[in-house]
Amino acid sequence: MEEVTYMDDDVEIEAFLFKPEKPGKYPAILFQHGRRGLDSWTLPRVKRLAARGFVVLAPDMFGTYMESNFPVEHKYIYEEHVAKGIDVLLQRSDIMGDKICTVSHTRGGYMTLKALVKHQKQSQVACYVSFYPHWQDPNASEVKQIYQYASELNELNVPTMVFIGEYDQYQRIRPIMAGIDVLKNRGVDAELIVYPGVGRGFDFRPVHVRTFADDLATKDADQRTAAFVRQHLK
């Protein structure tokens, strides 16, 4: 793991860079954190991605702005920084190909969605993967949070894979299920994986509360993510 920075206009964005130990070129992933940020619970899941043979750039929005984890309000500037991160990642000499994939969780799923659609990065991104993404504007009203999905999904065209647990809260997964249906109806390659016996955060829950089902879901999701990314970054 290496701590790096990149510039987006006059803002210096902090980030973590993970890559395999063996020198060479590898497929590239931008990983975007959610409300939890990048901490001792979430950074290992980014490391697991790199261990499967990827260069992974993980922008740290909260570290950049010296903010606490778990913010209530969302700052739209984050999505611009994600979009710039895609450009920066593609400029690296140790990546394969001319596209990357994005992987995210929770609110990071909204940030990457906005980066792809609003900031027009779909031509540079081969696939979108997200774990229980927040597929609605976090600053929207309660009614919209529950009963509507982010309008950007009407314009998302890249292959998409999403993971959720069956015990996640209904109001959180309803926009996801509706959004997946919208993508499929538009002919987008979109798949929703629902893991039985687990809830939200199954992929990074700490040891003292983890279950065997969490471990199984995490292993399967990591394998599916790696295979999906490789498929689209050939």
PDB file of C-alpha atoms in Angstrom:
ATOM      1  CA  MET A   1       0.000   0.000   0.000  1.00  0.00           C
ATOM      2  CA  GLU A   2       1.261   3.442  -0.956  1.00  0.00           C
ATOM      3  CA  GLU A   3      -0.180   6.813   0.023  1.00  0.00           C
ATOM      4  CA  VAL A   4      -0.399   9.053  -3.047  1.00  0.00           C
ATOM      5  CA  THR A   5      -2.008  12.309  -4.119  1.00  0.00           C
ATOM      6  CA  TYR A   6      -3.331  13.781  -7.351  1.00  0.00           C
ATOM      7  CA  MET A   7      -4.538  17.240  -8.293  1.00  0.00           C
ATOM      8  CA  ASP A   8      -8.057  18.172  -9.330  1.00  0.00           C
ATOM      9  CA  ASP A   9      -7.779  21.841 -10.241  1.00  0.00           C
ATOM     10  CA  ASP A  10      -6.498  23.419  -7.016  1.00  0.00           C
ATOM     11  CA  VAL A  11      -7.467  20.537  -4.698  1.00  0.00           C
ATOM     12  CA  GLU A  12      -4.880  17.911  -3.741  1.00  0.00           C
ATOM     13  CA  ILE A  13      -6.722  14.596  -3.450  1.00  0.00           C
ATOM     14  CA  GLU A  14      -5.361  12.037  -1.027  1.00  0.00           C
ATOM     15  CA  ALA A  15      -5.541   8.398  -2.092  1.00  0.00           C
ATOM     16  CA  PHE A  16      -4.187   4.917  -1.486  1.00  0.00           C
ATOM     17  CA  LEU A  17      -2.564   2.899  -4.250  1.00  0.00           C
ATOM     18  CA  PHE A  18      -2.462  -0.892  -4.125  1.00  0.00           C
ATOM     19  CA  LYS A  19      -0.767  -3.133  -6.673  1.00  0.00           C
ATOM     20  CA  PRO A  20       0.661  -6.649  -6.893  1.00  0.00           C
ATOM     21  CA  GLU A  21       4.215  -7.153  -5.663  1.00  0.00           C
ATOM     22  CA  LYS A  22       5.398  -8.690  -8.925  1.00  0.00           C
ATOM     23  CA  PRO A  23       6.442  -5.981 -11.429  1.00  0.00           C
ATOM     24  CA  GLY A  24       4.403  -5.732 -14.595  1.00  0.00           C
ATOM     25  CA  LYS A  25       1.240  -4.297 -16.074  1.00  0.00           C
ATOM     26  CA  TYR A  26      -2.141  -5.138 -14.577  1.00  0.00           C
ATOM     27  CA  PRO A  27      -5.819  -4.280 -15.162  1.00  0.00           C
ATOM     28  CA  ALA A  28      -6.842  -1.174 -13.234  1.00  0.00           C
ATOM     29  CA  ILE A  29      -9.648  -0.484 -10.768  1.00  0.00           C
ATOM     30  CA  LEU A  30     -10.767   2.696  -9.060  1.00  0.00           C
ATOM     31  CA  PHE A  31     -12.224   1.813  -5.667  1.00  0.00           C
ATOM     32  CA  GLN A  32     -14.479   4.402  -4.080  1.00  0.00           C
ATOM     33  CA  HIS A  33     -15.296   4.245  -0.387  1.00  0.00           C
ATOM     34  CA  GLY A  34     -18.649   5.094   1.147  1.00  0.00           C
ATOM     35  CA  ARG A  35     -19.723   6.797   4.373  1.00  0.00           C
ATOM     36  CA  ARG A  36     -17.377   4.672   6.439  1.00  0.00           C
ATOM     37  CA  GLY A  37     -14.351   6.043   4.615  1.00  0.00           C
ATOM     38  CA  LEU A  38     -11.078   4.163   4.344  1.00  0.00           C
ATOM     39  CA  ASP A  39     -10.163   2.693   7.710  1.00  0.00           C
ATOM     40  CA  SER A  40      -8.797  -0.498   9.261  1.00  0.00           C
ATOM     41  CA  TRP A  41     -12.038  -2.304   8.400  1.00  0.00           C
ATOM     42  CA  THR A  42     -12.388  -1.217   4.769  1.00  0.00           C
ATOM     43  CA  LEU A  43      -8.782  -0.934   3.551  1.00  0.00           C
ATOM     44  CA  PRO A  44      -8.217  -4.724   3.719  1.00  0.00           C
ATOM     45  CA  ARG A  45     -11.000  -5.276   1.176  1.00  0.00           C
ATOM     46  CA  VAL A  46      -9.162  -2.946  -1.223  1.00  0.00           C
ATOM     47  CA  LYS A  47      -5.972  -4.901  -0.606  1.00  0.00           C
ATOM     48  CA  ARG A  48      -7.827  -8.118  -1.485  1.00  0.00           C
ATOM     49  CA  LEU A  49      -8.650  -6.651  -4.891  1.00  0.00           C
ATOM     50  CA  ALA A  50      -5.015  -5.864  -5.633  1.00  0.00           C
ATOM     51  CA  ALA A  51      -3.978  -9.332  -4.464  1.00  0.00           C
ATOM     52  CA  ARG A  52      -6.091 -10.790  -7.274  1.00  0.00           C
ATOM     53  CA  GLY A  53      -3.920  -9.028  -9.837  1.00  0.00           C
ATOM     54  CA  PHE A  54      -5.112  -5.437 -10.157  1.00  0.00           C
ATOM     55  CA  VAL A  55      -3.725  -1.932  -9.760  1.00  0.00           C
ATOM     56  CA  VAL A  56      -6.217  -0.223  -7.444  1.00  0.00           C
ATOM     57  CA  LEU A  57      -6.501   3.507  -6.773  1.00  0.00           C
ATOM     58  CA  ALA A  58      -8.673   4.373  -3.763  1.00  0.00           C
ATOM     59  CA  PRO A  59      -9.364   8.120  -3.393  1.00  0.00           C
ATOM     60  CA  ASP A  60      -9.846   9.233   0.214  1.00  0.00           C
ATOM     61  CA  MET A  61     -12.450  11.988   0.198  1.00  0.00           C
ATOM     62  CA  PHE A  62     -12.683  12.415   3.949  1.00  0.00           C
ATOM     63  CA  GLY A  63      -8.919  12.479   4.404  1.00  0.00           C
ATOM     64  CA  THR A  64      -8.639  15.076   1.652  1.00  0.00           C
ATOM     65  CA  TYR A  65     -11.033  17.431   3.412  1.00  0.00           C
ATOM     66  CA  MET A  66     -10.025  16.428   6.957  1.00  0.00           C
ATOM     67  CA  GLU A  67     -13.579  15.312   7.670  1.00  0.00           C
ATOM     68  CA  SER A  68     -14.893  12.664  10.031  1.00  0.00           C
ATOM     69  CA  ASN A  69     -16.271   9.381   8.743  1.00  0.00           C
ATOM     70  CA  PHE A  70     -20.026   8.778   8.496  1.00  0.00           C
ATOM     71  CA  PRO A  71     -21.098  12.238   7.287  1.00  0.00           C
ATOM     72  CA  VAL A  72     -24.819  12.862   6.962  1.00  0.00           C
ATOM     73  CA  GLU A  73     -24.704  15.342   4.099  1.00  0.00           C
ATOM     74  CA  HIS A  74     -23.053  14.519   0.799  1.00  0.00           C
ATOM     75  CA  LYS A  75     -20.678  16.858  -1.025  1.00  0.00           C
ATOM     76  CA  TYR A  76     -21.095  16.790  -4.788  1.00  0.00           C
ATOM     77  CA  ILE A  77     -17.475  17.832  -5.309  1.00  0.00           C
ATOM     78  CA  TYR A  78     -16.523  14.257  -4.407  1.00  0.00           C
ATOM     79  CA  GLU A  79     -17.892  12.987  -7.706  1.00  0.00           C
ATOM     80  CA  GLU A  80     -15.670  15.413  -9.605  1.00  0.00           C
ATOM     81  CA  HIS A  81     -12.666  14.079  -7.713  1.00  0.00           C
ATOM     82  CA  VAL A  82     -13.684  10.515  -8.611  1.00  0.00           C
ATOM     83  CA  ALA A  83     -13.893  11.488 -12.277  1.00  0.00           C
ATOM     84  CA  LYS A  84     -10.431  13.031 -12.097  1.00  0.00           C
ATOM     85  CA  GLY A  85      -9.164   9.884 -10.379  1.00  0.00           C
ATOM     86  CA  ILE A  86     -10.239   7.881 -13.418  1.00  0.00           C
ATOM     87  CA  ASP A  87      -8.122  10.140 -15.634  1.00  0.00           C
ATOM     88  CA  VAL A  88      -5.146   9.854 -13.296  1.00  0.00           C
ATOM     89  CA  LEU A  89      -5.381   6.070 -13.126  1.00  0.00           C
ATOM     90  CA  LEU A  90      -5.493   5.777 -16.905  1.00  0.00           C
ATOM     91  CA  GLN A  91      -2.281   7.796 -17.189  1.00  0.00           C
ATOM     92  CA  ARG A  92      -0.271   5.234 -15.232  1.00  0.00           C
ATOM     93  CA  SER A  93       2.357   3.222 -17.097  1.00  0.00           C
ATOM     94  CA  ASP A  94       1.768   0.057 -15.053  1.00  0.00           C
ATOM     95  CA  ILE A  95      -1.822  -0.615 -16.146  1.00  0.00           C
ATOM     96  CA  MET A  96      -3.108  -2.744 -19.008  1.00  0.00           C
ATOM     97  CA  GLY A  97      -5.417  -1.400 -21.672  1.00  0.00           C
ATOM     98  CA  ASP A  98      -7.122   1.943 -22.171  1.00  0.00           C
ATOM     99  CA  LYS A  99     -10.040   1.484 -19.770  1.00  0.00           C
ATOM    100  CA  ILE A 100     -10.585   0.773 -16.091  1.00  0.00           C
ATOM    101  CA  CYS A 101     -13.420  -0.578 -13.958  1.00  0.00           C
ATOM    102  CA  THR A 102     -14.892   1.010 -10.846  1.00  0.00           C
ATOM    103  CA  VAL A 103     -15.622  -0.893  -7.639  1.00  0.00           C
ATOM    104  CA  SER A 104     -17.390   0.752  -4.722  1.00  0.00           C
ATOM    105  CA  HIS A 105     -19.589   0.290  -1.716  1.00  0.00           C
ATOM    106  CA  THR A 106     -22.431   2.224  -0.061  1.00  0.00           C
ATOM    107  CA  ARG A 107     -22.263   5.921  -0.904  1.00  0.00           C
ATOM    108  CA  GLY A 108     -19.244   5.301  -3.098  1.00  0.00           C
ATOM    109  CA  GLY A 109     -21.664   3.637  -5.496  1.00  0.00           C
ATOM    110  CA  TYR A 110     -23.414   6.968  -5.921  1.00  0.00           C
ATOM    111  CA  MET A 111     -20.134   8.837  -6.390  1.00  0.00           C
ATOM    112  CA  THR A 112     -18.956   6.487  -9.135  1.00  0.00           C
ATOM    113  CA  LEU A 113     -22.372   6.535 -10.821  1.00  0.00           C
ATOM    114  CA  LYS A 114     -22.276  10.321 -10.965  1.00  0.00           C
ATOM    115  CA  ALA A 115     -18.672  10.318 -12.180  1.00  0.00           C
ATOM    116  CA  LEU A 116     -19.580   8.006 -15.051  1.00  0.00           C
ATOM    117  CA  VAL A 117     -22.799   9.701 -16.126  1.00  0.00           C
ATOM    118  CA  LYS A 118     -22.743  13.369 -15.111  1.00  0.00           C
ATOM    119  CA  HIS A 119     -19.013  13.772 -15.643  1.00  0.00           C
ATOM    120  CA  GLN A 120     -19.033  11.671 -18.818  1.00  0.00           C
ATOM    121  CA  LYS A 121     -16.512   8.961 -17.978  1.00  0.00           C
ATOM    122  CA  GLN A 122     -18.395   5.993 -19.434  1.00  0.00           C
ATOM    123  CA  SER A 123     -16.136   5.872 -22.486  1.00  0.00           C
ATOM    124  CA  GLN A 124     -13.172   5.295 -20.165  1.00  0.00           C
ATOM    125  CA  VAL A 125     -14.828   2.729 -17.899  1.00  0.00           C
ATOM    126  CA  ALA A 126     -15.419  -0.876 -18.936  1.00  0.00           C
ATOM    127  CA  CYS A 127     -17.589  -1.966 -16.000  1.00  0.00           C
ATOM    128  CA  TYR A 128     -19.235  -0.838 -12.774  1.00  0.00           C
ATOM    129  CA  VAL A 129     -19.259  -3.002  -9.634  1.00  0.00           C
ATOM    130  CA  SER A 130     -20.763  -1.989  -6.313  1.00  0.00           C
ATOM    131  CA  PHE A 131     -21.520  -3.538  -2.936  1.00  0.00           C
ATOM    132  CA  TYR A 132     -24.918  -2.400  -1.583  1.00  0.00           C
ATOM    133  CA  PRO A 133     -24.652   0.991  -3.349  1.00  0.00           C
ATOM    134  CA  HIS A 134     -26.577   4.084  -2.346  1.00  0.00           C
ATOM    135  CA  TRP A 135     -28.431   4.547  -5.613  1.00  0.00           C
ATOM    136  CA  GLN A 136     -30.058   7.830  -4.778  1.00  0.00           C
ATOM    137  CA  ASP A 137     -28.857  11.328  -3.986  1.00  0.00           C
ATOM    138  CA  PRO A 138     -27.943  11.172  -0.268  1.00  0.00           C
ATOM    139  CA  ASN A 139     -29.245  14.726   0.110  1.00  0.00           C
ATOM    140  CA  ALA A 140     -32.646  13.923  -1.414  1.00  0.00           C
ATOM    141  CA  SER A 141     -35.851  13.781   0.606  1.00  0.00           C
ATOM    142  CA  GLU A 142     -36.817  10.691   2.598  1.00  0.00           C
ATOM    143  CA  VAL A 143     -39.530   9.797   0.089  1.00  0.00           C
ATOM    144  CA  LYS A 144     -37.065   9.882  -2.805  1.00  0.00           C
ATOM    145  CA  GLN A 145     -34.531   7.885  -0.783  1.00  0.00           C
ATOM    146  CA  ILE A 146     -37.015   5.032  -0.416  1.00  0.00           C
ATOM    147  CA  TYR A 147     -39.206   5.098  -3.503  1.00  0.00           C
ATOM    148  CA  GLN A 148     -36.982   6.417  -6.278  1.00  0.00           C
ATOM    149  CA  TYR A 149     -33.620   5.546  -7.765  1.00  0.00           C
ATOM    150  CA  ALA A 150     -30.954   7.974  -8.962  1.00  0.00           C
ATOM    151  CA  SER A 151     -31.926   9.403 -12.348  1.00  0.00           C
ATOM    152  CA  GLU A 152     -28.379   8.797 -13.614  1.00  0.00           C
ATOM    153  CA  LEU A 153     -29.249   5.103 -13.864  1.00  0.00           C
ATOM    154  CA  ASN A 154     -31.379   6.028 -16.867  1.00  0.00           C
ATOM    155  CA  GLU A 155     -28.133   6.883 -18.669  1.00  0.00           C
ATOM    156  CA  LEU A 156     -25.717   4.286 -17.290  1.00  0.00           C
ATOM    157  CA  ASN A 157     -24.634   2.016 -20.140  1.00  0.00           C
ATOM    158  CA  VAL A 158     -21.618   0.054 -18.872  1.00  0.00           C
ATOM    159  CA  PRO A 159     -21.902  -3.570 -17.679  1.00  0.00           C
ATOM    160  CA  THR A 160     -22.967  -3.544 -14.031  1.00  0.00           C
ATOM    161  CA  MET A 161     -22.757  -5.987 -11.127  1.00  0.00           C
ATOM    162  CA  VAL A 162     -24.207  -5.277  -7.672  1.00  0.00           C
ATOM    163  CA  PHE A 163     -24.018  -7.269  -4.428  1.00  0.00           C
ATOM    164  CA  ILE A 164     -26.439  -7.078  -1.489  1.00  0.00           C
ATOM    165  CA  GLY A 165     -27.390  -9.218   1.498  1.00  0.00           C
ATOM    166  CA  GLU A 166     -30.936 -10.488   1.921  1.00  0.00           C
ATOM    167  CA  TYR A 167     -31.124  -8.971   5.416  1.00  0.00           C
ATOM    168  CA  ASP A 168     -30.216  -5.449   4.338  1.00  0.00           C
ATOM    169  CA  GLN A 169     -32.873  -2.873   5.191  1.00  0.00           C
ATOM    170  CA  TYR A 170     -35.734  -2.742   2.704  1.00  0.00           C
ATOM    171  CA  GLN A 171     -35.571   1.026   2.272  1.00  0.00           C
ATOM    172  CA  ARG A 172     -31.917   0.688   1.287  1.00  0.00           C
ATOM    173  CA  ILE A 173     -32.289  -2.095  -1.277  1.00  0.00           C
ATOM    174  CA  ARG A 174     -35.553  -0.991  -2.894  1.00  0.00           C
ATOM    175  CA  PRO A 175     -33.829   1.641  -5.114  1.00  0.00           C
ATOM    176  CA  ILE A 176     -31.184  -0.955  -6.001  1.00  0.00           C
ATOM    177  CA  MET A 177     -33.727  -3.537  -7.133  1.00  0.00           C
ATOM    178  CA  ALA A 178     -35.656  -0.916  -9.089  1.00  0.00           C
ATOM    179  CA  GLY A 179     -32.456   0.404 -10.642  1.00  0.00           C
ATOM    180  CA  ILE A 180     -31.319  -3.036 -11.774  1.00  0.00           C
ATOM    181  CA  ASP A 181     -34.697  -3.585 -13.435  1.00  0.00           C
ATOM    182  CA  VAL A 182     -34.338  -0.271 -15.253  1.00  0.00           C
ATOM    183  CA  LEU A 183     -30.881  -1.192 -16.522  1.00  0.00           C
ATOM    184  CA  LYS A 184     -32.030  -4.613 -17.715  1.00  0.00           C
ATOM    185  CA  ASN A 185     -35.085  -3.152 -19.450  1.00  0.00           C
ATOM    186  CA  ARG A 186     -32.756  -0.789 -21.301  1.00  0.00           C
ATOM    187  CA  GLY A 187     -30.617  -3.694 -22.466  1.00  0.00           C
ATOM    188  CA  VAL A 188     -27.659  -3.005 -20.174  1.00  0.00           C
ATOM    189  CA  ASP A 189     -25.717  -6.048 -18.960  1.00  0.00           C
ATOM    190  CA  ALA A 190     -26.731  -5.791 -15.288  1.00  0.00           C
ATOM    191  CA  GLU A 191     -26.729  -8.440 -12.567  1.00  0.00           C
ATOM    192  CA  LEU A 192     -27.873  -8.300  -8.940  1.00  0.00           C
ATOM    193  CA  ILE A 193     -26.377 -10.874  -6.567  1.00  0.00           C
ATOM    194  CA  VAL A 194     -28.335 -11.406  -3.328  1.00  0.00           C
ATOM    195  CA  TYR A 195     -26.559 -13.398  -0.618  1.00  0.00           C
ATOM    196  CA  PRO A 196     -28.725 -15.397   1.810  1.00  0.00           C
ATOM    197  CA  GLY A 197     -28.142 -15.127   5.527  1.00  0.00           C
ATOM    198  CA  VAL A 198     -26.180 -11.867   5.502  1.00  0.00           C
ATOM    199  CA  GLY A 199     -26.898  -8.181   5.862  1.00  0.00           C
ATOM    200  CA  ARG A 200     -25.144  -4.943   5.063  1.00  0.00           C
ATOM    201  CA  GLY A 201     -21.366  -4.799   5.373  1.00  0.00           C
ATOM    202  CA  PHE A 202     -20.897  -8.559   5.041  1.00  0.00           C
ATOM    203  CA  ASP A 203     -17.575  -8.006   3.269  1.00  0.00           C
ATOM    204  CA  PHE A 204     -15.806  -6.154   6.078  1.00  0.00           C
ATOM    205  CA  ARG A 205     -17.571  -6.937   9.355  1.00  0.00           C
ATOM    206  CA  PRO A 206     -15.044  -7.395  12.223  1.00  0.00           C
ATOM    207  CA  VAL A 207     -14.129 -10.801  13.562  1.00  0.00           C
ATOM    208  CA  HIS A 208     -16.173 -10.584  16.757  1.00  0.00           C
ATOM    209  CA  VAL A 209     -19.445 -10.249  14.805  1.00  0.00           C
ATOM    210  CA  ARG A 210     -18.632 -12.072  11.554  1.00  0.00           C
ATOM    211  CA  THR A 211     -20.533 -15.199  10.647  1.00  0.00           C
ATOM    212  CA  PHE A 212     -19.686 -18.113   8.388  1.00  0.00           C
ATOM    213  CA  ALA A 213     -22.270 -16.767   5.941  1.00  0.00           C
ATOM    214  CA  ASP A 214     -20.395 -13.442   5.860  1.00  0.00           C
ATOM    215  CA  ASP A 215     -17.195 -15.288   4.964  1.00  0.00           C
ATOM    216  CA  LEU A 216     -18.868 -17.291   2.202  1.00  0.00           C
ATOM    217  CA  ALA A 217     -20.540 -14.212   0.725  1.00  0.00           C
ATOM    218  CA  THR A 218     -17.314 -12.214   0.854  1.00  0.00           C
ATOM    219  CA  LYS A 219     -15.279 -14.911  -0.873  1.00  0.00           C
ATOM    220  CA  ASP A 220     -17.876 -15.388  -3.588  1.00  0.00           C
ATOM    221  CA  ALA A 221     -18.290 -11.641  -4.150  1.00  0.00           C
ATOM    222  CA  ASP A 222     -14.533 -11.120  -4.409  1.00  0.00           C
ATOM    223  CA  GLN A 223     -14.261 -13.956  -6.937  1.00  0.00           C
ATOM    224  CA  ARG A 224     -17.186 -12.640  -8.973  1.00  0.00           C
ATOM    225  CA  THR A 225     -15.786  -9.109  -8.907  1.00  0.00           C
ATOM    226  CA  ALA A 226     -12.374 -10.221 -10.161  1.00  0.00           C
ATOM    227  CA  ALA A 227     -13.898 -12.377 -12.907  1.00  0.00           C
ATOM    228  CA  PHE A 228     -16.301  -9.623 -13.999  1.00  0.00           C
ATOM    229  CA  VAL A 229     -13.551  -7.016 -14.161  1.00  0.00           C
ATOM    230  CA  ARG A 230     -11.204  -9.318 -16.080  1.00  0.00           C
ATOM    231  CA  GLN A 231     -13.976 -10.201 -18.508  1.00  0.00           C
ATOM    232  CA  HIS A 232     -14.498  -6.553 -19.401  1.00  0.00           C
ATOM    233  CA  LEU A 233     -10.869  -5.445 -19.321  1.00  0.00           C
ATOM    234  CA  LYS A 234      -9.586  -8.055 -21.768  1.00  0.00           C
TER     235      LYS A 234
END
